[in-house]
Amino acid sequence: MSDQPRTLAEKLWDAHLVRAGGDEPDLLYIDLHLVHEVTSPQAFDGLRAAGRPVRRTDLTIATEDHNTPTDNLFSIVDPVSQTQLETLRKNCAEFGVRLHPLGDDEQGVVHVVGPQLGLTQPGMTVVCGDSHTSTHGAFGALAFGIGTSEVEHVLATQTLTQRPPKTMAVTVDGVLPEGVSAKDLILAVIAKAGTGGGIGHVVEYRGEAIRALSMEGRMTVCNMSIEWGAKAGLIAPDETTFAYLEGRPHAPKGEAWDEAVAYWRTLPTDEDAVFDAEIVIDAAELTPFVTWGTNPGQGVPLGAVVPDPSVYTDPVQRGAAERALEYMALTPGTAMRDVDVDVVFVGSCTNGRIEDLRNAAEVLRGRKVADGVTMMVVPGSARVRAQAESEGLHEIFREAGADWRFAGCSMCLGMNPDKLAPGARSASTSNRNFEGRQGPGGRTHLVSPQVAAATAVAGHFAAPADLV
Amino acid sequence: MEKFTVHTGTAAPLRRSNVDTDQIIPAEYLKRVSRTGFADGLFKAWRDDPTFVLNQPAHATATILVTGTEFGVGSSREHAVWALQDQGFRAIVAPRFGDIFRGNALKGGLLPVELPSEAVEWLWDALDADPALAVTVDLEAREVRAGERSWSFPLDDFSRWRLLEGLDDIGLTLRHEADITAFEGARPSRLPRTQAA
Ligand code: SF4
């Protein structure tokens, strides 16, 4: 490759080029393909129809997450959901793909499962028929969501045709103030950049505040890259990354580990490399954040009020804000802290990892969920659930009056029995507040696990510091 | 995949921006294991509203959707493309699309046409004035024509060629199978495998 200084994204791209240039898009090799029940059935059908095998079953892994119930591990009430899960089981058996079904020790949300097994490593390409595949970028892997036709393409060829994206740096200087989390940081980035701000770009998050984040926090940040349109989100691998990976089931061992770490150290963006765009944020100015609207860019600091649409000079944004306020049944000028919630959901591939549950439990310890509020805590995977129970977190949740569930996507999307009722208002640690996302007519506000837990106790939006 | 060359049809003005994939088809409707049968979930939350554009007889059979910016942001669900195709759409005109949606649409032969906001607004007004206005999407010329007006739109040569010929992507890639095998031969053995933990 060239001697030009390169960004992390460019190094990852170059290292996976099977074929470059000419009249065709680049052909990229895929190191890990994650599969779940919703976006794969038609892809397997396509293989069958063409008589094609899965080219690399050893680079493919499947789990069940979107349709699975979280109140038990056995009975799926909806026959259509049941069929979709059975179809995945049949396809995995027929094509020889490793599957972690409902009830298995490694089952869980696909983006929680890959990292915890140590399958997601720096320097890799990772894809999945799911837009939040960007999560895996936290390891310094080029990871992005694909559609079902591309799922079939990867199953058949272990490659994807792609055009090189542009690069963008989001530099977060300084130190996050006490009580401000990775979720608040990314919600603030999206509010600043707008939901389309990242379209066509691979974004690298960098700077002191990013370096200081744990792997869980980094995954939260990268997870939401797609919410501002970015193709992928990346964080350069460092000692935090290596420490997280060492000893995981699929991490390299012995000499291979040393060799891998030596390679991973070559990945960070070269000093003089140039990004196509850059956003700079001062961590010291960030506060706990909450969304008020129906896209993840419509957010404000928790201490702010519901904005007046007339503050938007762009007519498209103004119209979107007016519609959002009507859907969300909010009046401009209302303090966010005065908005009451019905449901609190802690979970999802954004905030369903062990550290997220610890953070929520810490706030709930010795406190009670407010009357009239229902709180659900849903671990991102069966392994996270087991870990949380070994630390006694489930006792804290139960004593506070929260519902402790089994792993799955749960109320992140309205596809399984965990749905928000029409008109109900939630504080949710998930990633999308689209109209009807958590159930038809449901009103979603995105928050961090800490704010979610404090809100459950207060009955209205609150930060842990607000609780007496 | 059905070829796309030149399509002339009627168009529906969807005066909204940021129509995300959950609006196009909610998760509840993604449970089918087939590639068809998704039209009943299309724009589900709006379908009961008599004023919704696709509920107006003049637009009910439109084959071109003209909509606001950032159409199809959100999830990777290709069901969004299938639902639009099941409804009869051949092309979507918007100033800007979500990346994954755009890619999915190109794979499936639903043409994502990027026109500037002024063109979209002109079309909205023209379609309100005359719902029967014929709109032509010409992929050969990379041009949209309506009434006296025309606009060119961007699309890379490779995607255009694939759509014009209706070619299968996997088949195209497998022409390079020797390159893939050579690449695989050079991958470091330390890279993880899903099967041997
Ligand atoms: S938790 Fe939510 S965002 Fe993540 S994979 Fe599941 S449905 Fe998608």
XYZ file of C-alpha atoms and ligand atoms in Angstrom:
673
model
C 0.000 0.000 0.000
C 0.988 3.620 -0.244
C 3.267 5.485 2.130
C 0.749 8.296 2.482
C -0.404 8.795 6.066
C -3.689 6.982 6.445
C -6.644 7.058 8.812
C -7.692 3.965 10.752
C -10.648 3.593 8.372
C -8.363 3.680 5.330
C -6.009 1.090 6.829
C -8.921 -1.245 7.504
C -10.227 -0.750 3.985
C -6.873 -1.386 2.329
C -6.252 -4.513 4.401
C -9.480 -6.120 3.150
C -9.331 -5.324 -0.536
C -9.786 -8.477 -2.546
C -9.942 -6.446 -5.686
C -9.739 -2.723 -6.241
C -10.583 -0.166 -8.814
C -11.409 -0.516 -12.475
C -15.017 -0.043 -13.553
C -16.359 -1.912 -10.580
C -16.703 -1.046 -6.902
C -14.062 -2.424 -4.534
C -14.489 -5.988 -3.360
C -13.972 -6.217 0.416
C -13.307 -9.390 2.370
C -15.509 -9.938 5.447
C -13.872 -11.449 8.541
C -17.006 -11.971 10.626
C -20.640 -12.269 9.620
C -23.271 -12.107 12.356
C -26.724 -13.427 11.573
C -30.127 -13.121 13.288
C -33.621 -14.353 12.528
C -35.217 -11.255 11.003
C -32.977 -10.347 8.079
C -31.682 -13.776 7.085
C -34.539 -16.087 5.943
C -34.783 -14.620 2.441
C -30.981 -14.751 2.107
C -30.842 -18.465 2.887
C -33.739 -18.997 0.464
C -31.692 -17.268 -2.219
C -28.745 -19.600 -1.592
C -31.006 -22.619 -1.807
C -32.600 -21.435 -5.034
C -29.165 -20.949 -6.635
C -27.691 -24.126 -5.151
C -24.954 -22.182 -3.367
C -23.373 -23.147 -0.012
C -22.301 -20.772 2.772
C -18.720 -20.106 1.719
C -17.228 -19.711 5.212
C -19.368 -21.217 7.942
C -16.312 -20.748 10.185
C -16.645 -16.955 9.875
C -20.409 -16.931 10.421
C -22.413 -17.078 13.660
C -26.116 -16.717 14.401
C -28.211 -15.844 17.425
C -31.891 -15.231 18.160
C -32.801 -11.851 19.576
C -35.456 -9.674 17.936
C -38.464 -11.996 18.278
C -37.602 -13.756 21.492
C -39.716 -13.298 24.625
C -37.929 -11.965 27.713
C -40.337 -13.201 30.381
C -39.551 -16.866 29.800
C -37.227 -18.991 27.683
C -39.739 -21.419 26.282
C -43.032 -20.208 24.962
C -43.269 -17.928 21.973
C -46.855 -16.848 21.781
C -46.896 -15.412 18.274
C -46.868 -18.211 15.693
C -45.323 -15.941 13.048
C -42.392 -15.145 15.368
C -42.099 -18.831 16.157
C -41.887 -19.611 12.431
C -39.163 -17.029 11.934
C -37.068 -18.544 14.744
C -37.661 -22.074 13.494
C -36.635 -20.972 10.020
C -33.316 -19.715 11.388
C -32.757 -22.998 13.245
C -33.511 -24.997 10.104
C -31.267 -22.804 7.945
C -28.353 -22.941 10.384
C -28.628 -26.734 10.627
C -28.862 -27.140 6.854
C -25.980 -24.810 6.006
C -23.775 -25.627 9.001
C -23.854 -22.257 10.768
C -23.201 -22.059 14.533
C -26.369 -20.873 16.283
C -27.107 -19.704 19.819
C -30.843 -20.181 20.156
C -33.218 -19.016 22.860
C -32.246 -20.694 26.130
C -28.578 -21.152 25.157
C -25.860 -19.776 27.477
C -24.479 -17.554 24.697
C -27.818 -16.318 23.322
C -28.446 -12.598 23.251
C -28.556 -9.472 21.149
C -26.225 -10.092 18.240
C -24.063 -7.017 18.990
C -23.576 -8.024 22.601
C -22.731 -11.633 21.736
C -19.918 -10.961 19.204
C -17.760 -8.833 21.525
C -18.312 -10.908 24.653
C -17.113 -14.045 22.854
C -14.009 -12.189 21.716
C -15.033 -12.693 18.086
C -14.955 -8.967 17.413
C -11.304 -7.886 17.302
C -9.367 -4.852 16.072
C -8.483 -4.731 12.409
C -11.384 -6.877 11.251
C -14.347 -6.307 8.967
C -17.647 -7.221 10.628
C -21.082 -7.146 9.009
C -24.604 -8.122 10.008
C -28.063 -7.621 8.581
C -28.639 -4.994 11.235
C -27.823 -1.303 11.246
C -26.355 -1.309 14.765
C -23.446 -3.433 13.597
C -21.612 -0.125 13.969
C -21.284 -1.166 17.652
C -18.295 -3.387 16.821
C -16.357 -0.367 15.575
C -15.532 0.273 19.245
C -12.752 -2.315 18.819
C -11.211 -0.613 15.823
C -13.003 -2.951 13.424
C -14.733 -1.738 10.270
C -18.279 -2.792 11.068
C -21.487 -1.863 9.312
C -25.049 -2.957 8.731
C -26.210 -4.519 5.480
C -29.527 -5.485 3.901
C -30.744 -8.982 3.209
C -29.466 -9.084 -0.388
C -26.023 -8.277 0.971
C -26.422 -10.909 3.693
C -26.932 -13.429 0.900
C -23.931 -11.993 -0.937
C -21.695 -12.412 2.112
C -22.994 -15.906 2.841
C -22.216 -16.910 -0.746
C -18.924 -15.092 -1.318
C -17.597 -13.826 2.080
C -17.182 -10.457 0.349
C -19.118 -7.285 -0.335
C -18.931 -4.806 -3.187
C -18.434 -1.357 -1.706
C -17.340 2.142 -2.604
C -14.810 3.792 -0.301
C -16.683 6.080 2.101
C -15.483 9.495 3.178
C -13.859 9.833 6.576
C -14.819 12.090 9.463
C -13.241 12.714 12.845
C -15.326 13.483 15.916
C -12.841 14.752 18.458
C -14.075 14.994 22.034
C -11.486 16.951 23.995
C -11.288 17.196 27.755
C -12.894 15.185 30.518
C -16.562 14.252 30.860
C -18.054 15.899 33.963
C -19.155 13.677 36.841
C -22.479 11.996 36.039
C -22.143 12.358 32.254
C -21.982 9.063 30.384
C -21.091 7.742 26.934
C -24.795 7.811 26.045
C -25.062 11.502 26.885
C -21.971 12.137 24.798
C -23.316 10.446 21.670
C -26.787 11.995 22.043
C -25.100 15.401 22.208
C -23.015 14.608 19.093
C -26.159 13.630 17.168
C -28.051 16.723 18.326
C -25.156 18.826 17.078
C -24.513 17.036 13.772
C -28.138 16.252 12.840
C -29.509 12.843 11.838
C -28.076 13.132 8.328
C -24.733 14.616 9.389
C -22.781 11.391 8.989
C -24.281 10.075 5.735
C -21.590 8.676 3.441
C -18.884 8.810 6.131
C -17.005 6.426 8.363
C -16.632 8.336 11.609
C -13.677 7.973 13.946
C -14.336 9.088 17.530
C -11.149 10.322 19.147
C -9.790 12.674 21.769
C -9.217 12.499 25.494
C -12.830 11.853 26.525
C -13.128 8.917 24.108
C -9.822 7.408 25.253
C -11.093 7.528 28.836
C -14.206 5.464 28.036
C -14.480 1.771 28.935
C -15.149 -0.721 26.129
C -18.827 -0.715 27.129
C -18.948 3.076 26.799
C -17.151 2.932 23.461
C -19.669 0.401 22.189
C -22.520 2.697 23.249
C -20.968 5.540 21.255
C -20.240 3.482 18.126
C -23.654 1.778 18.329
C -25.399 5.083 17.680
C -23.227 6.100 14.715
C -25.990 4.963 12.404
C -28.411 7.329 14.176
C -26.700 10.248 12.513
C -26.382 8.411 9.238
C -22.739 7.316 9.448
C -21.719 4.222 7.546
C -19.679 3.064 10.535
C -18.161 4.366 13.768
C -14.601 3.605 14.843
C -12.425 3.972 17.906
C -8.730 3.175 17.655
C -7.664 0.097 19.635
C -5.538 0.730 22.728
C -4.703 -0.837 26.094
C -8.380 -0.677 27.132
C -9.289 -2.720 24.052
C -6.548 -5.286 24.600
C -7.420 -5.695 28.288
C -11.078 -6.317 27.409
C -10.185 -8.948 24.828
C -7.462 -10.887 26.577
C -8.701 -14.279 27.726
C -12.039 -14.157 25.894
C -13.012 -17.482 24.264
C -12.097 -16.493 20.699
C -9.268 -14.052 21.412
C -5.847 -15.169 20.151
C -3.676 -16.959 22.699
C 0.057 -17.251 23.377
C 2.237 -16.222 20.463
C -0.772 -15.449 18.314
C -1.866 -12.923 20.963
C 1.485 -11.128 20.851
C 1.423 -11.114 17.078
C -2.126 -9.774 17.079
C -1.366 -6.997 19.573
C 1.689 -5.966 17.571
C -0.521 -5.650 14.483
C -3.301 -3.868 16.337
C -0.803 -1.245 17.496
C -0.165 -0.300 13.857
C -3.822 0.503 13.227
C -4.416 3.947 14.786
C -4.698 6.874 12.394
C -1.296 8.214 11.334
C -0.330 11.571 12.735
C -0.600 13.501 9.466
C -3.562 11.694 8.010
C -6.350 13.918 6.756
C -10.067 13.420 7.375
C -12.661 14.677 4.914
C -14.537 16.360 7.763
C -14.126 17.018 11.461
C -16.349 17.908 14.400
C -14.804 19.037 17.679
C -16.650 18.829 20.970
C -15.618 20.003 24.413
C -16.453 17.263 26.913
C -16.595 19.749 29.768
C -19.740 21.306 28.265
C -21.698 18.057 28.182
C -24.504 17.218 30.607
C -27.004 14.356 30.939
C -29.095 14.390 27.789
C -32.635 13.408 26.840
C -34.482 13.375 23.526
C -37.823 15.150 23.217
C -38.713 14.314 19.592
C -39.027 11.449 17.157
C -35.502 11.229 15.826
C -32.318 10.809 17.865
C -31.081 14.267 16.862
C -34.012 15.925 18.639
C -32.422 16.037 22.073
C -31.601 18.576 24.780
C -29.742 18.657 28.086
C -31.879 17.229 30.880
C -32.003 20.671 32.512
C -33.473 22.293 29.385
C -37.043 22.792 28.241
C -38.969 21.346 25.304
C -37.876 23.594 22.428
C -40.177 25.838 20.456
C -40.196 24.806 16.778
C -39.896 28.470 15.814
C -36.220 28.397 16.907
C -35.484 26.402 13.751
C -34.787 28.614 10.780
C -34.728 25.665 8.382
C -38.369 25.008 7.358
C -37.737 21.246 7.035
C -36.458 21.071 10.615
C -39.227 23.314 11.877
C -41.886 21.131 10.262
C -40.257 17.998 11.677
C -40.180 19.560 15.157
C -43.852 20.558 14.980
C -44.871 17.061 13.941
C -42.659 15.508 16.592
C -44.145 17.632 19.392
C -47.645 16.697 18.298
C -46.781 12.994 18.247
C -44.973 13.227 21.576
C -47.797 15.322 23.141
C -45.352 17.910 24.458
C -45.718 21.668 24.816
C -42.795 23.977 24.057
C -41.316 25.527 27.183
C -42.083 22.569 29.459
C -39.059 21.650 31.579
C -37.878 18.142 30.667
C -37.743 17.405 34.403
C -41.514 18.065 34.571
C -42.327 15.383 32.005
C -43.724 12.224 33.655
C -43.039 8.759 32.283
C -45.030 5.518 32.374
C -42.334 3.012 31.463
C -38.575 2.793 31.966
C -36.623 0.375 29.770
C -32.994 -0.479 30.496
C -31.488 -2.747 27.874
C -30.702 -3.105 24.130
C -27.425 -3.298 22.194
C -26.825 0.348 23.152
C -27.004 -0.039 26.925
C -27.643 -3.681 27.829
C -24.105 -4.629 28.877
C -22.874 -5.397 32.368
C -21.519 -1.922 33.049
C -24.860 -0.396 32.025
C -26.703 -2.659 34.439
C -24.218 -1.824 37.199
C -24.754 1.879 36.577
C -28.537 1.543 36.721
C -28.357 -0.681 39.818
C -26.117 1.793 41.604
C -28.807 4.463 41.285
C -31.609 2.095 42.322
C -29.847 0.612 45.331
C -32.077 1.201 48.376
C -34.644 3.123 46.348
C -38.037 2.317 44.852
C -39.496 2.726 41.402
C -42.187 5.431 41.635
C -45.864 4.452 41.819
C -47.406 4.229 38.392
C -44.073 3.589 36.670
C -43.171 0.203 35.222
C -39.461 -0.532 34.923
C -37.997 -3.339 32.856
C -34.351 -4.348 33.014
C -33.347 -6.581 30.117
C -29.767 -7.850 29.904
C -28.240 -7.761 26.441
C -27.267 -11.418 26.570
C -27.685 -14.540 28.667
C -24.071 -14.133 29.757
C -24.653 -10.542 30.893
C -27.652 -11.811 32.832
C -25.588 -14.513 34.533
C -22.840 -12.020 35.369
C -25.346 -9.532 36.796
C -26.891 -12.256 38.958
C -23.484 -13.304 40.229
C -23.010 -9.692 41.365
C -26.466 -9.552 42.952
C -27.691 -6.799 40.658
C -30.954 -8.637 40.019
C -31.754 -8.387 43.747
C -31.302 -4.628 43.644
C -33.601 -4.337 40.627
C -36.247 -6.590 42.155
C -36.155 -4.869 45.534
C -36.644 -1.554 43.798
C -39.728 -2.957 42.083
C -38.245 -3.357 38.608
C -38.872 -6.369 36.405
C -35.712 -8.492 35.822
C -35.981 -10.206 32.429
C -34.229 -12.654 30.136
C -31.958 -11.451 27.319
C -33.192 -10.100 23.989
C -33.986 -6.952 22.031
C -37.157 -6.613 24.087
C -38.753 -3.179 24.058
C -36.067 -1.659 21.866
C -38.385 -2.415 18.957
C -42.028 -3.425 18.753
C -41.510 -6.928 17.432
C -41.826 -9.203 20.461
C -44.343 -9.124 23.321
C -42.508 -6.263 25.137
C -44.286 -3.279 23.613
C -45.069 0.226 24.706
C -48.849 0.809 24.819
C -50.335 3.502 22.548
C -49.844 6.919 24.136
C -47.518 5.586 26.855
C -44.299 7.496 27.472
C -40.978 5.741 28.033
C -37.511 6.631 29.195
C -35.465 4.146 27.209
C -31.764 3.327 27.034
C -32.173 2.087 23.452
C -31.171 3.952 20.310
C -34.301 4.931 18.356
C -37.173 7.208 19.285
C -38.896 6.954 15.896
C -42.697 7.147 15.864
C -44.032 3.757 16.925
C -40.573 2.245 17.368
C -41.418 0.646 20.722
C -45.024 -0.063 19.743
C -47.701 1.798 17.745
C -48.426 5.198 19.293
C -45.700 4.793 21.946
C -43.646 7.861 22.910
C -39.936 7.195 23.408
C -37.316 9.379 25.083
C -33.718 8.199 24.797
C -31.556 8.436 27.912
C -28.553 6.854 29.629
C -28.945 3.969 32.122
C -28.229 6.375 34.991
C -30.908 8.832 33.877
C -33.305 5.948 33.193
C -32.892 4.631 36.731
C -33.224 8.072 38.336
C -36.299 8.738 36.188
C -37.868 5.478 37.354
C -37.448 6.596 40.969
C -38.631 10.173 40.418
C -41.482 9.330 38.024
C -40.328 12.143 35.765
C -37.060 12.783 33.917
C -34.274 13.124 36.465
C -30.546 12.645 36.930
C -29.127 10.612 39.827
C -27.987 13.881 41.435
C -31.638 15.007 41.660
C -32.561 12.142 43.965
C -32.476 12.781 47.691
C -33.895 -8.772 -10.795
C -36.229 -6.869 -13.090
C -34.393 -4.519 -15.458
C -34.847 -0.792 -15.071
C -34.428 1.334 -18.169
C -37.012 4.077 -18.590
C -40.122 4.247 -16.437
C -43.047 6.606 -16.906
C -45.842 6.659 -14.372
C -47.825 8.724 -11.957
C -46.232 9.983 -8.774
C -47.322 10.466 -5.165
C -46.091 13.510 -3.237
C -45.158 12.490 0.331
C -44.519 15.848 1.956
C -42.393 14.670 4.847
C -38.701 14.615 5.611
C -36.860 12.001 7.622
C -39.224 9.160 6.806
C -37.344 6.471 8.717
C -37.515 2.719 8.179
C -39.861 2.250 11.144
C -42.314 4.572 9.361
C -41.890 2.755 6.073
C -42.587 -0.589 7.719
C -42.853 -1.180 11.496
C -41.014 -4.095 13.098
C -44.237 -5.999 13.715
C -44.435 -6.554 9.942
C -40.950 -7.981 9.520
C -41.773 -11.485 10.641
C -42.475 -13.035 7.282
C -39.812 -15.324 5.877
C -40.682 -14.574 2.230
C -39.635 -11.670 0.017
C -43.181 -10.583 -0.753
C -46.351 -9.785 1.162
C -45.100 -6.675 2.924
C -47.454 -4.089 1.361
C -49.892 -4.357 4.275
C -47.251 -2.927 6.624
C -46.192 -0.081 4.321
C -46.539 3.309 6.062
C -48.729 1.457 8.586
C -49.238 4.305 11.049
C -50.572 6.589 8.324
C -52.718 4.172 6.351
C -55.846 4.746 8.456
C -55.676 8.490 7.878
C -57.960 9.361 4.936
C -55.826 12.388 4.116
C -52.675 10.278 3.708
C -51.440 10.639 0.159
C -51.641 6.964 -0.791
C -55.259 6.857 0.411
C -56.247 9.434 -2.179
C -57.634 7.730 -5.264
C -55.575 9.964 -7.544
C -52.336 8.698 -5.979
C -53.265 5.173 -4.921
C -51.656 3.561 -7.959
C -48.606 5.814 -8.183
C -45.367 4.079 -9.186
C -43.029 6.915 -8.211
C -42.795 8.337 -4.693
C -41.585 11.929 -4.328
C -40.529 12.599 -0.762
C -38.452 14.765 1.578
C -34.849 14.513 2.571
C -33.237 11.631 4.480
C -35.741 9.054 3.307
C -35.041 5.556 4.644
C -32.742 6.462 7.525
C -32.684 3.951 10.357
C -32.574 0.208 10.202
C -31.100 -2.119 7.607
C -34.438 -3.856 6.974
C -34.641 -4.584 3.248
C -38.319 -5.239 3.951
C -38.701 -1.454 3.508
C -37.672 -1.837 -0.129
C -39.809 -4.941 -0.622
C -42.873 -3.226 0.882
C -42.491 -0.244 -1.462
C -42.106 -2.603 -4.414
C -45.108 -4.657 -3.312
C -47.111 -1.439 -3.331
C -46.045 -0.911 -6.952
C -43.270 1.663 -6.628
C -40.415 1.532 -9.140
C -38.545 4.674 -8.105
C -38.240 6.941 -5.054
C -37.294 10.591 -5.566
C -35.768 12.442 -2.590
C -32.955 14.940 -1.960
C -31.065 12.403 0.136
C -31.369 8.803 1.337
C -30.151 6.777 4.292
C -27.067 4.860 3.091
C -28.263 1.334 3.836
C -31.710 1.950 2.359
C -30.144 3.352 -0.792
C -27.908 0.289 -1.129
C -30.809 -2.091 -0.530
C -32.964 -0.295 -3.083
C -30.244 -0.538 -5.725
C -29.851 -4.269 -5.030
C -33.541 -4.901 -5.472
C -34.137 -2.716 -8.516
C -36.081 0.057 -6.759
C -34.368 3.139 -8.139
C -33.322 5.773 -5.553
C -33.285 9.072 -7.427
C -31.506 11.976 -5.762
C -32.846 15.339 -6.895
C -32.235 18.711 -5.255
C -34.885 20.018 -2.819
C -36.052 22.626 -5.355
C -36.884 19.866 -7.831
C -38.733 17.872 -5.172
C -40.734 20.922 -4.165
C -41.548 21.716 -7.800
C -42.790 18.159 -8.237
C -44.859 18.324 -5.039
C -46.608 21.471 -6.200
C -47.060 20.160 -9.729
C -48.524 16.881 -8.415
C -50.909 18.723 -6.113
C -52.085 20.771 -9.085
C -52.306 17.762 -11.391
C -52.200 14.346 -9.715
C -52.230 12.664 -13.139
C -48.998 14.380 -14.201
C -46.798 11.845 -15.988
C -43.315 11.598 -14.515
C -40.514 9.832 -16.366
C -37.477 8.370 -14.682
C -34.934 7.655 -17.385
C -32.027 5.602 -16.088
C -30.264 5.493 -19.448
C -30.055 9.292 -19.512
C -29.954 9.577 -15.690
C -32.741 12.102 -15.958
C -36.187 12.823 -14.495
C -38.737 14.552 -16.740
C -42.133 16.007 -15.859
C -44.140 18.566 -17.807
C -41.694 21.012 -19.326
C -39.015 20.327 -16.753
C -36.117 17.911 -16.520
C -33.379 17.261 -13.985
C -30.390 14.961 -14.114
C -29.595 12.743 -11.152
C -26.356 11.078 -10.003
C -25.745 7.339 -10.127
C -22.434 5.540 -10.526
C -21.820 3.703 -13.817
C -21.606 0.269 -12.266
C -24.953 0.468 -10.440
C -26.561 1.908 -13.555
C -25.226 -0.910 -15.722
C -26.387 -3.572 -13.232
C -29.901 -2.111 -13.152
C -30.118 -1.625 -16.915
C -29.121 -5.258 -17.416
C -30.972 -6.637 -14.375
C -27.847 -8.530 -13.278
C -27.430 -10.746 -10.207
C -24.852 -9.301 -7.864
C -23.581 -12.592 -6.515
C -23.023 -13.915 -10.007
C -21.018 -10.792 -10.832
C -18.828 -11.200 -7.758
C -18.237 -14.886 -8.371
C -16.458 -13.935 -11.607
C -13.681 -12.933 -9.198
C -13.673 -16.144 -7.214
C -9.984 -16.779 -7.893
C -9.155 -13.420 -6.294
C -11.261 -14.305 -3.254
C -9.513 -17.648 -2.855
C -6.097 -16.001 -3.178
C -7.044 -13.425 -0.544
C -8.219 -16.174 1.802
C -4.949 -18.021 1.386
C -3.042 -15.007 2.696
C -5.225 -14.263 5.761
C -3.331 -14.628 9.070
C -4.223 -17.841 10.891
C -4.706 -15.952 14.185
C -7.947 -14.396 12.927
C -10.931 -15.778 14.831
C -13.133 -18.596 13.624
C -16.605 -19.040 14.931
C -16.431 -22.787 15.232
C -13.319 -23.750 17.176
C -13.302 -21.848 20.465
S -31.395 -4.214 20.677
Fe -32.589 -2.892 19.344
S -31.158 -1.871 18.028
Fe -30.088 -3.575 18.975
S -30.245 -5.242 17.507
Fe -31.983 -5.417 18.911
S -33.643 -4.273 17.955
Fe -31.753 -3.690 16.930
